[in-house]
Coordinates of C-alpha atoms and ligand atoms in Angstrom, one line a residue:
X141 CA -56.7 -27.0 31.0
X142 CA -59.1 -29.7 32.2
X143 CA -62.7 -30.0 31.2
X144 CA -65.1 -32.2 33.3
X145 CA -68.8 -33.0 33.4
X146 CA -70.4 -32.6 36.8
X147 CA -73.6 -34.8 36.6
X148 CA -76.8 -34.3 38.5
X149 CA -78.1 -37.1 40.8
X150 CA -81.3 -38.4 42.1
X151 CA -82.1 -40.9 44.8
X152 CA -84.2 -43.9 43.7
X153 CA -84.5 -44.9 47.3
X154 CA -84.1 -42.8 50.4
X155 CA -84.8 -44.1 53.9
X156 CA -84.0 -42.3 57.1
X157 CA -83.6 -44.9 59.8
X158 CA -83.0 -42.4 62.6
X159 CA -81.9 -38.9 63.7
X160 CA -78.3 -38.8 64.9
X161 CA -76.9 -37.1 68.0
X162 CA -74.8 -34.7 65.8
X163 CA -78.0 -33.2 64.3
X164 CA -77.6 -35.0 60.9
X165 CA -79.7 -38.1 59.9
X166 CA -78.7 -41.6 59.3
X167 CA -79.5 -42.5 55.7
X168 CA -79.9 -45.6 53.6
X169 CA -80.1 -44.4 50.1
X170 CA -79.5 -45.4 46.5
X171 CA -77.9 -42.6 44.5
X172 CA -77.8 -42.6 40.7
X173 CA -76.0 -40.1 38.5
X174 CA -77.9 -38.6 35.5
X175 CA -76.8 -37.5 32.0
X176 CA -77.9 -34.0 32.8
X177 CA -74.7 -32.3 33.9
X178 CA -72.9 -29.0 34.6
X179 CA -69.6 -28.3 32.8
X180 CA -66.5 -27.2 34.5
X181 CA -63.2 -25.9 33.0
X182 CA -60.2 -25.6 35.2
X183 CA -56.9 -23.8 34.5
X184 CA -53.9 -23.3 36.8
X185 CA -53.3 -19.7 38.0
X186 CA -50.1 -18.4 39.7
X187 CA -49.8 -16.9 43.2
X188 CA -52.6 -18.8 45.0
X189 CA -55.3 -16.9 43.1
X190 CA -58.8 -18.5 42.8
X191 CA -61.2 -17.2 40.3
X192 CA -64.7 -18.4 39.5
X193 CA -66.9 -17.6 36.5
X194 CA -70.5 -18.9 36.4
X195 CA -72.5 -19.1 33.2
X196 CA -76.2 -19.8 33.0
X197 CA -77.1 -19.9 36.7
X198 CA -78.3 -16.4 37.7
X199 CA -78.8 -17.4 41.3
X200 CA -75.5 -19.2 41.7
X201 CA -72.9 -17.2 43.6
X202 CA -69.5 -16.7 41.7
X203 CA -67.5 -16.1 44.9
X204 CA -66.0 -17.9 47.9
X205 CA -69.4 -18.9 49.2
X206 CA -69.8 -21.3 46.2
X207 CA -69.1 -24.9 47.2
X208 CA -66.8 -25.3 44.1
X209 CA -64.6 -22.5 45.3
X210 CA -64.6 -23.9 48.8
X211 CA -63.6 -27.3 47.3
X212 CA -60.5 -25.7 45.7
X213 CA -59.5 -24.0 48.9
X214 CA -60.0 -27.2 51.0
X215 CA -57.9 -29.2 48.5
X216 CA -54.9 -26.9 48.5
X217 CA -55.0 -26.5 52.2
X218 CA -55.0 -30.3 52.6
X219 CA -52.1 -30.5 50.2
X220 CA -50.2 -27.8 52.3
X221 CA -49.6 -25.7 49.2
X222 CA -51.1 -22.2 49.5
X223 CA -49.4 -21.1 46.3
X224 CA -51.7 -23.2 44.1
X225 CA -54.3 -21.2 42.2
X226 CA -56.9 -21.9 39.6
X227 CA -59.5 -20.3 37.3
X228 CA -62.8 -22.2 37.5
X229 CA -65.4 -21.7 34.7
X230 CA -68.7 -23.3 35.6
X231 CA -71.5 -23.7 33.1
X232 CA -74.7 -24.5 35.0
X233 CA -77.3 -26.8 33.4
X234 CA -78.5 -28.5 36.6
X235 CA -81.3 -26.4 38.3
X236 CA -80.0 -25.1 41.7
X237 CA -81.7 -25.9 45.0
X238 CA -83.8 -28.7 43.5
X239 CA -82.6 -31.9 45.1
X240 CA -80.4 -32.8 42.1
X241 CA -77.0 -32.3 43.8
X242 CA -75.7 -29.7 41.4
X243 CA -73.6 -27.7 43.9
X244 CA -72.3 -31.0 45.4
X245 CA -71.4 -32.4 42.0
X246 CA -69.6 -29.2 41.0
X247 CA -67.5 -29.4 44.2
X248 CA -66.6 -33.1 43.6
X249 CA -65.6 -32.2 40.0
X250 CA -63.3 -29.5 41.3
X251 CA -61.7 -31.9 43.7
X252 CA -61.2 -34.5 40.9
X253 CA -60.0 -32.0 38.4
X254 CA -57.7 -29.9 40.6
X255 CA -56.2 -33.0 42.2
X256 CA -55.0 -34.0 38.7
X257 CA -54.1 -30.4 37.6
X258 CA -52.2 -29.6 40.8
X259 CA -50.8 -33.2 41.2
X260 CA -51.5 -33.1 44.9
X261 CA -50.9 -36.9 45.3
X262 CA -53.4 -36.8 48.2
X263 CA -54.9 -40.2 47.3
X264 CA -58.5 -41.5 47.3
X265 CA -59.1 -41.7 51.0
X266 CA -58.0 -38.1 51.7
X267 CA -60.1 -36.9 48.7
X268 CA -63.1 -38.8 50.1
X269 CA -62.6 -37.2 53.5
X270 CA -62.4 -33.7 52.0
X271 CA -65.5 -34.4 50.0
X272 CA -67.5 -35.5 53.1
X273 CA -66.4 -32.3 54.9
X274 CA -67.9 -30.2 52.0
X275 CA -71.3 -31.9 52.1
X276 CA -73.2 -35.2 52.6
X277 CA -73.7 -35.8 48.8
X278 CA -70.2 -34.7 47.6
X279 CA -68.4 -38.1 48.1
X280 CA -71.0 -39.9 45.9
X281 CA -70.0 -37.6 43.0
X282 CA -66.3 -38.6 43.1
X283 CA -67.2 -41.9 41.4
X284 CA -70.9 -41.3 40.3
X285 CA -72.8 -44.1 38.7
X286 CA -75.1 -46.2 41.0
X287 CA -74.2 -46.4 44.6
X288 CA -75.8 -47.2 48.0
X289 CA -75.0 -44.6 50.6
X290 CA -75.2 -44.9 54.4
X291 CA -74.1 -42.8 57.3
X292 CA -74.7 -39.2 56.3
X293 CA -74.6 -40.5 52.7
X294 CA -70.8 -40.7 52.7
X295 CA -70.4 -44.4 53.4
X296 CA -70.7 -45.6 49.9
X297 CA -70.9 -49.0 48.2
X298 CA -70.8 -49.2 44.4
X299 CA -73.7 -51.2 42.9
X300 CA -73.6 -53.3 39.7
X301 CA -74.2 -51.4 36.5
X302 CA -77.8 -52.0 35.5
X303 CA -78.4 -53.8 32.1
X304 CA -79.5 -50.5 30.5
X305 CA -79.9 -46.9 31.6
X306 CA -83.2 -45.8 33.1
X307 CA -85.2 -43.1 31.3
X308 CA -86.7 -40.3 33.4
X309 CA -88.4 -36.9 33.2
X310 CA -87.5 -34.2 35.8
X311 CA -90.2 -31.8 36.7
X312 CA -89.3 -28.5 38.3
X313 CA -92.2 -27.0 40.4
X314 CA -90.7 -23.5 40.4
X315 CA -90.1 -23.1 44.1
X316 CA -87.3 -24.3 46.3
X317 CA -87.5 -26.8 49.3
X318 CA -84.7 -25.8 51.7
X319 CA -83.0 -29.1 52.7
X320 CA -82.5 -28.2 56.4
X321 CA -86.2 -27.3 56.7
X322 CA -87.3 -30.7 55.2
X323 CA -85.0 -32.6 57.6
X324 CA -86.3 -30.4 60.5
X325 CA -89.9 -31.3 59.8
X326 CA -89.1 -35.0 59.4
X327 CA -89.4 -36.0 63.0
X328 CA -93.1 -37.1 63.0
X329 CA -92.5 -39.1 59.9
X330 CA -89.5 -41.2 61.0
X331 CA -90.1 -45.0 60.9
X332 CA -92.1 -46.2 63.8
X333 CA -92.2 -49.7 65.3
X334 CA -92.4 -51.2 61.8
X335 CA -88.7 -50.1 61.4
X336 CA -86.9 -48.7 58.3
X337 CA -87.6 -50.0 54.8
X338 CA -85.0 -52.0 53.1
X339 CA -83.8 -51.2 49.6
X340 CA -83.4 -54.9 48.7
X341 CA -86.5 -55.1 46.4
X342 CA -85.4 -52.0 44.5
X343 CA -81.8 -53.4 44.2
X344 CA -83.3 -56.6 42.8
X345 CA -85.4 -54.7 40.3
X346 CA -82.4 -52.6 39.2
X347 CA -80.3 -55.7 38.7
X348 CA -83.1 -57.2 36.6
X349 CA -83.3 -54.0 34.5
X350 CA -87.0 -53.9 34.8
X351 CA -88.4 -50.3 34.8
X352 CA -91.9 -51.5 35.9
X353 CA -90.4 -53.2 39.0
X354 CA -88.0 -50.3 39.7
X355 CA -91.0 -47.8 39.4
X356 CA -93.0 -49.9 41.9
X357 CA -90.1 -49.9 44.5
X358 CA -89.2 -46.1 44.4
X359 CA -89.2 -44.7 48.0
X360 CA -88.3 -41.4 49.6
X361 CA -89.0 -40.8 53.3
X362 CA -88.3 -37.0 52.8
X363 CA -91.3 -36.8 50.6
X364 CA -93.6 -37.2 53.7
X365 CA -92.6 -33.9 55.3
X366 CA -92.1 -32.2 51.9
X367 CA -95.6 -33.2 50.8
X368 CA -97.1 -32.1 54.1
X369 CA -95.5 -28.6 53.7
X370 CA -95.9 -28.2 50.0
X371 CA -99.1 -30.0 48.8
X372 CA -98.5 -29.0 45.2
X373 CA -95.6 -31.6 45.2
X374 CA -97.9 -34.4 46.1
X375 CA -100.4 -33.3 43.5
X376 CA -97.7 -33.3 40.8
X377 CA -96.4 -36.7 41.9
X378 CA -100.0 -38.2 41.6
X379 CA -100.4 -36.6 38.2
X380 CA -97.1 -38.0 37.0
X381 CA -97.9 -41.5 38.2
X382 CA -101.1 -41.5 36.2
X383 CA -99.4 -40.7 32.9
X384 CA -99.0 -43.3 30.1
X385 CA -95.5 -44.8 30.0
X386 CA -94.7 -43.8 33.6
X387 CA -93.7 -46.7 35.9
X388 CA -93.3 -44.6 39.1
X389 CA -92.7 -41.1 40.3
X390 CA -90.8 -39.6 43.3
X391 CA -89.5 -36.5 44.9
X392 CA -85.8 -36.1 44.1
X393 CA -83.8 -35.9 47.4
X394 CA -85.2 -33.2 49.6
X395 CA -87.0 -31.6 46.5
X396 CA -88.4 -29.7 45.0
X397 CA -87.7 -31.5 41.7
X398 CA -89.8 -34.6 41.1
X399 CA -89.0 -37.3 38.6
X400 CA -91.1 -39.7 36.6
X401 CA -89.5 -43.0 35.7
X402 CA -90.5 -44.0 32.2
X403 CA -90.8 -47.4 30.4
X404 CA -88.7 -46.2 27.4
X405 CA -86.7 -43.3 26.0
X406 CA -89.6 -42.5 23.6
X407 CA -92.1 -42.4 26.5
X408 CA -89.8 -40.0 28.4
X409 CA -89.4 -37.7 25.4
X410 CA -93.2 -37.7 24.8
X411 CA -93.9 -37.0 28.5
X412 CA -91.4 -34.1 28.7
X413 CA -93.0 -32.5 25.5
X414 CA -96.5 -33.0 26.8
X415 CA -95.7 -31.5 30.2
X416 CA -94.0 -28.5 28.6
X417 CA -97.1 -27.8 26.6
X418 CA -99.1 -27.8 29.8
X419 CA -96.8 -25.1 31.1
X420 CA -94.6 -27.2 33.4
X421 CA -90.8 -27.1 33.3
X422 CA -89.8 -30.7 32.4
X423 CA -86.7 -32.3 31.1
X424 CA -86.0 -35.8 29.8
X425 CA -82.7 -37.4 30.9
X426 CA -81.3 -40.9 31.6
X427 CA -79.2 -42.4 34.3
X428 CA -75.5 -42.4 33.6
X429 CA -73.2 -45.3 34.4
X430 CA -69.5 -44.7 33.8
X431 CA -67.3 -47.8 33.3
X432 CA -65.6 -47.1 36.7
X433 CA -68.8 -47.8 38.6
X434 CA -69.5 -51.2 37.0
X435 CA -68.4 -54.5 38.5
Ligands
LIG200 O1 -74.4 -32.1 54.3 P1 -75.2 -31.1 53.7 O2 -74.6 -29.7 53.9 O3 -75.6 -31.4 52.3 O4 -76.6 -31.1 54.5 C1 -77.5 -30.0 54.4 C2 -78.5 -30.1 55.6 O5 -79.3 -31.3 55.4 C3 -77.8 -30.3 57.0 O6 -77.5 -29.1 57.6 C4 -78.9 -31.1 57.7 O7 -79.9 -30.2 58.2 C5 -79.5 -32.0 56.7 N1 -79.0 -33.3 56.5 C6 -79.2 -34.3 57.6 N2 -78.8 -35.5 57.4 C7 -78.0 -35.9 56.4 C8 -77.8 -35.0 55.3 C9 -78.3 -33.7 55.4 O8 -79.9 -33.9 58.6 N3 -77.6 -37.2 56.3

């Protein structure tokens, strides 16, 4: 049996330089893994059987439409071994459909875990290609940590481990923002003659380990169409920015989760408690930087 953590992610920077002819969008983004994580247990099964059990995610399908299941099927097909089977037990802690990459992370954890359990010997490049075929965010989760992503998000470059983890509070507005819709409504908001923004100032702030500077450099192009469609998100972001101990706030990926970056762990804990008392669903967490992603 193998047990793995499948961490959530957010994007500290997300620029969309252009729409691509294939219907996807060219990204320049900074992904970071979070301590908030789903848990996955994997056991081998005989006869090519795949089983999936989901705990704690009432809206998460426990069948072959789940990306975790599709990851298992894609892996054994790539290995050319249809007799391989597995029982997957997924404990959901990452809210689904919120721009935190939960489904993508589960799929990447299945690829990592079953690759070991089944001893496929496919190698890192084949795993990466399988991950990219499952979804734009899946390759990031093979290594996690802090990475810059370009292309659809699958062309990755590991970034140096920051001096200390960042503290943040996730706020769940209680409604979903469908990712394809947010991208569809992005056209009027794409960069004009001024050109795309560069993540260089954010990367410098991260390397310096300065939460004030990181907070000032947060950027997400997808917030423009999302805020136009769901004004509640923009209200919540403004409210978070004005809170004591908050250095910046941003929409996570295509939403609907927002995050507030905090100056300290105490500030994040205090903010999550205060927001909870005000009736919001809020969760303090930190960025997660496994040894493998450090330079
Ligand atoms: O790759 P994934 O399935 O996560 O993408 C979901 C949707 O998000 C795509 O169908 C597309 O509409 C949009 N998308 C995009 N450009 C990207 C990533 C996602 O247009 N780089």
